[in-house]
Amino acid sequence: MISPVATGIYAGLGAVAGAGLAVGAYSYASLWPGSQIFGKALTAPKRLGELALTFDDGPNAEWTPRLLDVLAKHEVRATFFLLGSHAETQPELVRRIAAAEHLIGNHSWDHPNMARSGAGVIREELQRTQKVLEQITGTRVKFFRPPYGARRPVVFRIARELGLKVVTSNAMTSDWSEPSAERIAERLAKKIERLRKRGQAANIVLHDGGHGDPSANRAPSVAAAEAIIQKYKSTRRFVTLDAWS
Ligand SMILES: [Zn+2]
């Protein structure tokens, strides 16, 4: 289950996806993954054949280990945008992600909508998460994906001051509310193909945790990740986001 607020935000994204970015849609522009009007974010470069698998809202005691097993089995490295509040309670899992040479990014402390948060809250969310992740892994964290993709100039400014590059995505589907792994993988594959036609790499988002409900079922997301890997592993190159910065 995700919160009603989250549902509204995601529904808003869906509406924009369907209608295109309408004039005056200021609040949507701060959420729409492709929008660059509030600052320059890392999405994906024009690099044919490259795919970045990224996972948000973990670490999760049940699903992250299963996902790590899938990635290890196929020798694929991915990027994990972790919530500080989840990382703090599961440091062993964070260490396991890092030990497998996946890239770890900051996804805030507890997933607020930063289109509506004050500067003090944004700074605290980023800094606190940064500190926990760096203490656990001993490695500098360089990337930040805002919850819901929400961006405003102040988000970019604070991220920059903390040495963080803001990351969006260009291949996402509602994996958090979709019970069918096949449909998730199918929808992502369609987006990946569209991007390929434009010569664009794919920055793919899936969820290995639930920000509002840590017991949310992420089996479909994990299975969809494996389906995407199986479909593309002989013809494409899976990269972590540091390959693009
Ligand atoms: Zn998230």
PDB file of C-alpha atoms and ligand atoms in Angstrom:
ATOM      1  CA  MET A   1       0.000   0.000   0.000  1.00  0.00           C
ATOM      2  CA  ILE A   2       1.218   3.484  -0.752  1.00  0.00           C
ATOM      3  CA  SER A   3      -0.185   6.554   0.898  1.00  0.00           C
ATOM      4  CA  PRO A   4      -3.092   8.495  -0.638  1.00  0.00           C
ATOM      5  CA  VAL A   5      -0.715  11.427  -1.125  1.00  0.00           C
ATOM      6  CA  ALA A   6       1.665   9.200  -3.072  1.00  0.00           C
ATOM      7  CA  THR A   7      -1.202   7.821  -5.112  1.00  0.00           C
ATOM      8  CA  GLY A   8      -2.243  11.359  -6.022  1.00  0.00           C
ATOM      9  CA  ILE A   9       1.259  12.293  -7.030  1.00  0.00           C
ATOM     10  CA  TYR A  10       1.719   9.215  -9.167  1.00  0.00           C
ATOM     11  CA  ALA A  11      -1.720   9.715 -10.712  1.00  0.00           C
ATOM     12  CA  GLY A  12      -0.604  13.245 -11.572  1.00  0.00           C
ATOM     13  CA  LEU A  13       2.464  11.854 -13.278  1.00  0.00           C
ATOM     14  CA  GLY A  14       0.280   9.475 -15.249  1.00  0.00           C
ATOM     15  CA  ALA A  15      -1.941  12.338 -16.377  1.00  0.00           C
ATOM     16  CA  VAL A  16       1.068  14.306 -17.572  1.00  0.00           C
ATOM     17  CA  ALA A  17       2.447  11.227 -19.298  1.00  0.00           C
ATOM     18  CA  GLY A  18      -0.821  10.930 -21.189  1.00  0.00           C
ATOM     19  CA  ALA A  19      -1.385  14.574 -22.005  1.00  0.00           C
ATOM     20  CA  GLY A  20       2.114  15.964 -22.391  1.00  0.00           C
ATOM     21  CA  LEU A  21       3.355  18.865 -20.304  1.00  0.00           C
ATOM     22  CA  ALA A  22       0.581  21.448 -20.416  1.00  0.00           C
ATOM     23  CA  VAL A  23       1.231  25.172 -20.189  1.00  0.00           C
ATOM     24  CA  GLY A  24       0.953  26.317 -16.605  1.00  0.00           C
ATOM     25  CA  ALA A  25       1.470  22.825 -15.191  1.00  0.00           C
ATOM     26  CA  TYR A  26       4.073  24.192 -12.817  1.00  0.00           C
ATOM     27  CA  SER A  27       3.506  21.626 -10.088  1.00  0.00           C
ATOM     28  CA  TYR A  28       3.603  18.758 -12.545  1.00  0.00           C
ATOM     29  CA  ALA A  29       6.783  20.090 -14.093  1.00  0.00           C
ATOM     30  CA  SER A  30       8.498  19.601 -10.775  1.00  0.00           C
ATOM     31  CA  LEU A  31       7.464  15.939 -10.795  1.00  0.00           C
ATOM     32  CA  TRP A  32       7.606  14.903 -14.434  1.00  0.00           C
ATOM     33  CA  PRO A  33      10.717  12.721 -14.869  1.00  0.00           C
ATOM     34  CA  GLY A  34      11.886  14.377 -18.092  1.00  0.00           C
ATOM     35  CA  SER A  35      11.451  17.960 -16.919  1.00  0.00           C
ATOM     36  CA  GLN A  36      14.672  19.989 -16.738  1.00  0.00           C
ATOM     37  CA  ILE A  37      13.062  23.368 -16.118  1.00  0.00           C
ATOM     38  CA  PHE A  38      14.167  23.615 -12.499  1.00  0.00           C
ATOM     39  CA  GLY A  39      17.745  22.471 -13.005  1.00  0.00           C
ATOM     40  CA  LYS A  40      19.898  19.942 -14.765  1.00  0.00           C
ATOM     41  CA  ALA A  41      19.380  16.391 -13.587  1.00  0.00           C
ATOM     42  CA  LEU A  42      21.067  13.202 -14.737  1.00  0.00           C
ATOM     43  CA  THR A  43      18.601  11.104 -16.743  1.00  0.00           C
ATOM     44  CA  ALA A  44      20.468   9.083 -19.376  1.00  0.00           C
ATOM     45  CA  PRO A  45      22.977   9.978 -22.081  1.00  0.00           C
ATOM     46  CA  LYS A  46      22.771   9.281 -25.808  1.00  0.00           C
ATOM     47  CA  ARG A  47      24.542   5.968 -25.543  1.00  0.00           C
ATOM     48  CA  LEU A  48      23.077   3.215 -27.593  1.00  0.00           C
ATOM     49  CA  GLY A  49      22.790  -0.140 -25.885  1.00  0.00           C
ATOM     50  CA  GLU A  50      23.270   0.963 -22.278  1.00  0.00           C
ATOM     51  CA  LEU A  51      20.733   0.164 -19.575  1.00  0.00           C
ATOM     52  CA  ALA A  52      20.861   1.207 -15.926  1.00  0.00           C
ATOM     53  CA  LEU A  53      18.703  -0.786 -13.552  1.00  0.00           C
ATOM     54  CA  THR A  54      17.880   1.330 -10.514  1.00  0.00           C
ATOM     55  CA  PHE A  55      15.907   0.312  -7.422  1.00  0.00           C
ATOM     56  CA  ASP A  56      14.175   2.750  -5.078  1.00  0.00           C
ATOM     57  CA  ASP A  57      12.770   2.670  -1.518  1.00  0.00           C
ATOM     58  CA  GLY A  58      14.957  -0.099  -0.053  1.00  0.00           C
ATOM     59  CA  PRO A  59      16.693  -1.664   1.653  1.00  0.00           C
ATOM     60  CA  ASN A  60      13.943  -4.152   2.411  1.00  0.00           C
ATOM     61  CA  ALA A  61      14.547  -7.210   4.566  1.00  0.00           C
ATOM     62  CA  GLU A  62      12.536  -9.513   2.363  1.00  0.00           C
ATOM     63  CA  TRP A  63      12.968  -8.279  -1.219  1.00  0.00           C
ATOM     64  CA  THR A  64      16.414  -6.722  -1.373  1.00  0.00           C
ATOM     65  CA  PRO A  65      18.205 -10.043  -0.614  1.00  0.00           C
ATOM     66  CA  ARG A  66      16.185 -11.793  -3.335  1.00  0.00           C
ATOM     67  CA  LEU A  67      17.002  -9.043  -5.782  1.00  0.00           C
ATOM     68  CA  LEU A  68      20.701  -9.225  -4.873  1.00  0.00           C
ATOM     69  CA  ASP A  69      20.605 -12.973  -5.587  1.00  0.00           C
ATOM     70  CA  VAL A  70      19.092 -12.332  -9.027  1.00  0.00           C
ATOM     71  CA  LEU A  71      21.703  -9.679  -9.854  1.00  0.00           C
ATOM     72  CA  ALA A  72      24.528 -11.943  -8.657  1.00  0.00           C
ATOM     73  CA  LYS A  73      23.231 -14.894 -10.674  1.00  0.00           C
ATOM     74  CA  HIS A  74      23.341 -12.808 -13.869  1.00  0.00           C
ATOM     75  CA  GLU A  75      26.455 -10.825 -12.888  1.00  0.00           C
ATOM     76  CA  VAL A  76      24.646  -7.523 -13.351  1.00  0.00           C
ATOM     77  CA  ARG A  77      25.441  -4.410 -11.303  1.00  0.00           C
ATOM     78  CA  ALA A  78      22.664  -1.984 -10.424  1.00  0.00           C
ATOM     79  CA  THR A  79      22.064   1.277  -8.553  1.00  0.00           C
ATOM     80  CA  PHE A  80      20.120   1.342  -5.267  1.00  0.00           C
ATOM     81  CA  PHE A  81      18.495   4.575  -4.070  1.00  0.00           C
ATOM     82  CA  LEU A  82      18.107   3.856  -0.375  1.00  0.00           C
ATOM     83  CA  LEU A  83      15.967   5.527   2.238  1.00  0.00           C
ATOM     84  CA  GLY A  84      18.049   6.585   5.229  1.00  0.00           C
ATOM     85  CA  SER A  85      15.382   5.431   7.694  1.00  0.00           C
ATOM     86  CA  HIS A  86      15.418   1.915   6.191  1.00  0.00           C
ATOM     87  CA  ALA A  87      19.213   1.812   5.900  1.00  0.00           C
ATOM     88  CA  GLU A  88      19.672   2.752   9.542  1.00  0.00           C
ATOM     89  CA  THR A  89      17.698  -0.300  10.726  1.00  0.00           C
ATOM     90  CA  GLN A  90      19.370  -2.700   8.274  1.00  0.00           C
ATOM     91  CA  PRO A  91      23.046  -1.834   8.031  1.00  0.00           C
ATOM     92  CA  GLU A  92      24.011  -5.432   7.171  1.00  0.00           C
ATOM     93  CA  LEU A  93      21.854  -5.288   4.082  1.00  0.00           C
ATOM     94  CA  VAL A  94      23.395  -1.984   3.031  1.00  0.00           C
ATOM     95  CA  ARG A  95      26.862  -3.510   3.444  1.00  0.00           C
ATOM     96  CA  ARG A  96      25.790  -6.494   1.354  1.00  0.00           C
ATOM     97  CA  ILE A  97      24.654  -4.187  -1.474  1.00  0.00           C
ATOM     98  CA  ALA A  98      27.977  -2.335  -1.353  1.00  0.00           C
ATOM     99  CA  ALA A  99      30.038  -5.538  -1.113  1.00  0.00           C
ATOM    100  CA  ALA A 100      28.428  -6.784  -4.328  1.00  0.00           C
ATOM    101  CA  GLU A 101      29.724  -3.584  -6.002  1.00  0.00           C
ATOM    102  CA  HIS A 102      26.343  -2.071  -6.677  1.00  0.00           C
ATOM    103  CA  LEU A 103      26.143   1.707  -6.548  1.00  0.00           C
ATOM    104  CA  ILE A 104      24.334   3.242  -3.584  1.00  0.00           C
ATOM    105  CA  GLY A 105      22.450   6.525  -3.873  1.00  0.00           C
ATOM    106  CA  ASN A 106      20.501   8.758  -1.495  1.00  0.00           C
ATOM    107  CA  HIS A 107      16.662   8.702  -1.753  1.00  0.00           C
ATOM    108  CA  SER A 108      16.006  10.924   1.320  1.00  0.00           C
ATOM    109  CA  TRP A 109      15.374   9.858   4.910  1.00  0.00           C
ATOM    110  CA  ASP A 110      11.646   9.063   4.843  1.00  0.00           C
ATOM    111  CA  HIS A 111      10.338   9.964   1.410  1.00  0.00           C
ATOM    112  CA  PRO A 112       8.697  13.413   1.704  1.00  0.00           C
ATOM    113  CA  ASN A 113       7.348  15.208  -1.345  1.00  0.00           C
ATOM    114  CA  MET A 114      10.071  17.848  -1.807  1.00  0.00           C
ATOM    115  CA  ALA A 115       7.834  19.915  -4.076  1.00  0.00           C
ATOM    116  CA  ARG A 116       6.216  20.948  -0.791  1.00  0.00           C
ATOM    117  CA  SER A 117       9.043  20.699   1.770  1.00  0.00           C
ATOM    118  CA  GLY A 118      10.899  23.671   3.182  1.00  0.00           C
ATOM    119  CA  ALA A 119      14.638  24.105   2.661  1.00  0.00           C
ATOM    120  CA  GLY A 120      15.408  23.053   6.239  1.00  0.00           C
ATOM    121  CA  VAL A 121      13.538  19.765   5.859  1.00  0.00           C
ATOM    122  CA  ILE A 122      15.159  19.034   2.494  1.00  0.00           C
ATOM    123  CA  ARG A 123      18.649  19.649   3.868  1.00  0.00           C
ATOM    124  CA  GLU A 124      17.986  17.513   6.938  1.00  0.00           C
ATOM    125  CA  GLU A 125      16.546  14.655   4.832  1.00  0.00           C
ATOM    126  CA  LEU A 126      19.555  14.620   2.518  1.00  0.00           C
ATOM    127  CA  GLN A 127      22.235  15.166   5.119  1.00  0.00           C
ATOM    128  CA  ARG A 128      20.964  12.623   7.611  1.00  0.00           C
ATOM    129  CA  THR A 129      20.680   9.941   4.923  1.00  0.00           C
ATOM    130  CA  GLN A 130      24.091  10.823   3.524  1.00  0.00           C
ATOM    131  CA  LYS A 131      25.661  10.432   6.940  1.00  0.00           C
ATOM    132  CA  VAL A 132      24.085   7.042   7.657  1.00  0.00           C
ATOM    133  CA  LEU A 133      24.928   5.610   4.224  1.00  0.00           C
ATOM    134  CA  GLU A 134      28.509   6.843   4.368  1.00  0.00           C
ATOM    135  CA  GLN A 135      28.999   5.593   7.907  1.00  0.00           C
ATOM    136  CA  ILE A 136      27.760   2.121   6.968  1.00  0.00           C
ATOM    137  CA  THR A 137      29.611   1.770   3.660  1.00  0.00           C
ATOM    138  CA  GLY A 138      32.658   3.982   4.212  1.00  0.00           C
ATOM    139  CA  THR A 139      32.090   5.266   0.673  1.00  0.00           C
ATOM    140  CA  ARG A 140      31.115   8.722  -0.549  1.00  0.00           C
ATOM    141  CA  VAL A 141      27.533   8.847  -1.890  1.00  0.00           C
ATOM    142  CA  LYS A 142      27.285  11.023  -5.000  1.00  0.00           C
ATOM    143  CA  PHE A 143      23.770  10.603  -6.367  1.00  0.00           C
ATOM    144  CA  PHE A 144      20.354  11.628  -5.107  1.00  0.00           C
ATOM    145  CA  ARG A 145      16.982  10.682  -6.549  1.00  0.00           C
ATOM    146  CA  PRO A 146      14.197  12.867  -5.076  1.00  0.00           C
ATOM    147  CA  PRO A 147      11.137  10.962  -3.781  1.00  0.00           C
ATOM    148  CA  TYR A 148       8.394  10.962  -6.458  1.00  0.00           C
ATOM    149  CA  GLY A 149      10.937  12.633  -8.729  1.00  0.00           C
ATOM    150  CA  ALA A 150       9.893  15.978  -7.175  1.00  0.00           C
ATOM    151  CA  ARG A 151      12.348  18.756  -7.991  1.00  0.00           C
ATOM    152  CA  ARG A 152      12.532  22.487  -7.367  1.00  0.00           C
ATOM    153  CA  PRO A 153      15.465  24.896  -7.580  1.00  0.00           C
ATOM    154  CA  VAL A 154      16.017  24.593  -3.828  1.00  0.00           C
ATOM    155  CA  VAL A 155      16.330  20.797  -4.140  1.00  0.00           C
ATOM    156  CA  PHE A 156      19.063  21.220  -6.755  1.00  0.00           C
ATOM    157  CA  ARG A 157      20.842  23.888  -4.712  1.00  0.00           C
ATOM    158  CA  ILE A 158      20.934  21.847  -1.518  1.00  0.00           C
ATOM    159  CA  ALA A 159      21.912  18.658  -3.355  1.00  0.00           C
ATOM    160  CA  ARG A 160      24.746  20.541  -5.057  1.00  0.00           C
ATOM    161  CA  GLU A 161      25.946  22.002  -1.750  1.00  0.00           C
ATOM    162  CA  LEU A 162      26.096  18.472  -0.339  1.00  0.00           C
ATOM    163  CA  GLY A 163      28.022  17.187  -3.369  1.00  0.00           C
ATOM    164  CA  LEU A 164      25.053  15.228  -4.737  1.00  0.00           C
ATOM    165  CA  LYS A 165      24.005  14.929  -8.366  1.00  0.00           C
ATOM    166  CA  VAL A 166      20.207  14.868  -8.837  1.00  0.00           C
ATOM    167  CA  VAL A 167      18.990  11.837 -10.797  1.00  0.00           C
ATOM    168  CA  THR A 168      15.678  11.277 -12.593  1.00  0.00           C
ATOM    169  CA  SER A 169      14.649   8.368 -14.843  1.00  0.00           C
ATOM    170  CA  ASN A 170      13.275   7.728 -18.317  1.00  0.00           C
ATOM    171  CA  ALA A 171      11.824   4.205 -17.988  1.00  0.00           C
ATOM    172  CA  MET A 172       9.325   3.724 -15.194  1.00  0.00           C
ATOM    173  CA  THR A 173       5.984   1.963 -14.786  1.00  0.00           C
ATOM    174  CA  SER A 174       3.676   1.450 -11.808  1.00  0.00           C
ATOM    175  CA  ASP A 175       5.572  -1.607 -10.535  1.00  0.00           C
ATOM    176  CA  TRP A 176       4.521  -0.695  -6.967  1.00  0.00           C
ATOM    177  CA  SER A 177       0.862  -1.348  -7.779  1.00  0.00           C
ATOM    178  CA  GLU A 178       1.085  -3.993 -10.484  1.00  0.00           C
ATOM    179  CA  PRO A 179       0.732  -7.656  -9.514  1.00  0.00           C
ATOM    180  CA  SER A 180       2.003  -9.011 -12.834  1.00  0.00           C
ATOM    181  CA  ALA A 181       5.760  -9.214 -13.402  1.00  0.00           C
ATOM    182  CA  GLU A 182       5.123  -9.935 -17.088  1.00  0.00           C
ATOM    183  CA  ARG A 183       3.199  -6.706 -17.560  1.00  0.00           C
ATOM    184  CA  ILE A 184       5.829  -4.655 -15.718  1.00  0.00           C
ATOM    185  CA  ALA A 185       8.597  -6.142 -17.868  1.00  0.00           C
ATOM    186  CA  GLU A 186       6.558  -5.702 -21.051  1.00  0.00           C
ATOM    187  CA  ARG A 187       5.874  -2.021 -20.356  1.00  0.00           C
ATOM    188  CA  LEU A 188       9.501  -1.344 -19.509  1.00  0.00           C
ATOM    189  CA  ALA A 189      10.660  -3.173 -22.634  1.00  0.00           C
ATOM    190  CA  LYS A 190       8.415  -0.922 -24.749  1.00  0.00           C
ATOM    191  CA  LYS A 191       9.985   2.161 -23.161  1.00  0.00           C
ATOM    192  CA  ILE A 192      13.479   0.745 -23.617  1.00  0.00           C
ATOM    193  CA  GLU A 193      12.745   0.130 -27.318  1.00  0.00           C
ATOM    194  CA  ARG A 194      11.414   3.673 -27.793  1.00  0.00           C
ATOM    195  CA  LEU A 195      14.552   5.062 -26.181  1.00  0.00           C
ATOM    196  CA  ARG A 196      16.757   2.846 -28.354  1.00  0.00           C
ATOM    197  CA  LYS A 197      15.136   4.302 -31.489  1.00  0.00           C
ATOM    198  CA  ARG A 198      16.233   7.740 -30.278  1.00  0.00           C
ATOM    199  CA  GLY A 199      19.748   6.472 -29.540  1.00  0.00           C
ATOM    200  CA  GLN A 200      19.131   6.968 -25.842  1.00  0.00           C
ATOM    201  CA  ALA A 201      20.267   4.845 -22.906  1.00  0.00           C
ATOM    202  CA  ALA A 202      17.573   3.706 -20.445  1.00  0.00           C
ATOM    203  CA  ASN A 203      17.457   4.726 -16.786  1.00  0.00           C
ATOM    204  CA  ILE A 204      15.024   2.112 -15.459  1.00  0.00           C
ATOM    205  CA  VAL A 205      13.235   2.415 -12.109  1.00  0.00           C
ATOM    206  CA  LEU A 206      11.868  -0.492 -10.081  1.00  0.00           C
ATOM    207  CA  HIS A 207      11.127  -0.745  -6.367  1.00  0.00           C
ATOM    208  CA  ASP A 208      12.645  -3.302  -3.990  1.00  0.00           C
ATOM    209  CA  GLY A 209      10.954  -1.708  -0.986  1.00  0.00           C
ATOM    210  CA  GLY A 210       7.871   0.297  -0.007  1.00  0.00           C
ATOM    211  CA  HIS A 211       8.413   3.715   1.535  1.00  0.00           C
ATOM    212  CA  GLY A 212       5.056   3.761   3.303  1.00  0.00           C
ATOM    213  CA  ASP A 213       4.742   0.032   3.907  1.00  0.00           C
ATOM    214  CA  PRO A 214       7.909  -2.051   4.302  1.00  0.00           C
ATOM    215  CA  SER A 215       5.794  -5.229   4.055  1.00  0.00           C
ATOM    216  CA  ALA A 216       4.588  -4.359   0.533  1.00  0.00           C
ATOM    217  CA  ASN A 217       4.949  -7.245  -1.896  1.00  0.00           C
ATOM    218  CA  ARG A 218       7.805  -6.581  -4.320  1.00  0.00           C
ATOM    219  CA  ALA A 219       7.949 -10.057  -5.850  1.00  0.00           C
ATOM    220  CA  PRO A 220       6.608  -8.718  -9.190  1.00  0.00           C
ATOM    221  CA  SER A 221       9.304  -6.012  -9.284  1.00  0.00           C
ATOM    222  CA  VAL A 222      12.088  -8.506  -8.558  1.00  0.00           C
ATOM    223  CA  ALA A 223      10.768 -10.933 -11.175  1.00  0.00           C
ATOM    224  CA  ALA A 224      10.402  -8.091 -13.700  1.00  0.00           C
ATOM    225  CA  ALA A 225      14.033  -7.105 -13.090  1.00  0.00           C
ATOM    226  CA  GLU A 226      15.099 -10.651 -13.890  1.00  0.00           C
ATOM    227  CA  ALA A 227      12.941 -10.718 -17.029  1.00  0.00           C
ATOM    228  CA  ILE A 228      14.535  -7.466 -18.251  1.00  0.00           C
ATOM    229  CA  ILE A 229      18.009  -8.854 -17.554  1.00  0.00           C
ATOM    230  CA  GLN A 230      17.253 -12.087 -19.412  1.00  0.00           C
ATOM    231  CA  LYS A 231      15.780 -10.227 -22.353  1.00  0.00           C
ATOM    232  CA  TYR A 232      18.690  -7.830 -22.795  1.00  0.00           C
ATOM    233  CA  LYS A 233      21.783  -9.334 -21.286  1.00  0.00           C
ATOM    234  CA  SER A 234      23.233 -10.690 -24.540  1.00  0.00           C
ATOM    235  CA  THR A 235      22.578  -7.543 -26.592  1.00  0.00           C
ATOM    236  CA  ARG A 236      22.863  -4.605 -24.166  1.00  0.00           C
ATOM    237  CA  ARG A 237      25.250  -3.418 -21.481  1.00  0.00           C
ATOM    238  CA  PHE A 238      23.998  -2.969 -17.907  1.00  0.00           C
ATOM    239  CA  VAL A 239      25.733  -0.061 -16.171  1.00  0.00           C
ATOM    240  CA  THR A 240      25.530   1.789 -12.864  1.00  0.00           C
ATOM    241  CA  LEU A 241      24.836   5.531 -12.906  1.00  0.00           C
ATOM    242  CA  ASP A 242      28.425   6.525 -12.211  1.00  0.00           C
ATOM    243  CA  ALA A 243      29.168   5.403 -15.791  1.00  0.00           C
ATOM    244  CA  TRP A 244      27.134   8.393 -16.987  1.00  0.00           C
ATOM    245  CA  SER A 245      28.355  11.255 -14.837  1.00  0.00           C
TER     246      SER A 245
HETATM  247 ZN    ZN B   1      10.713   6.346  -3.781  1.00  0.00          ZN
END
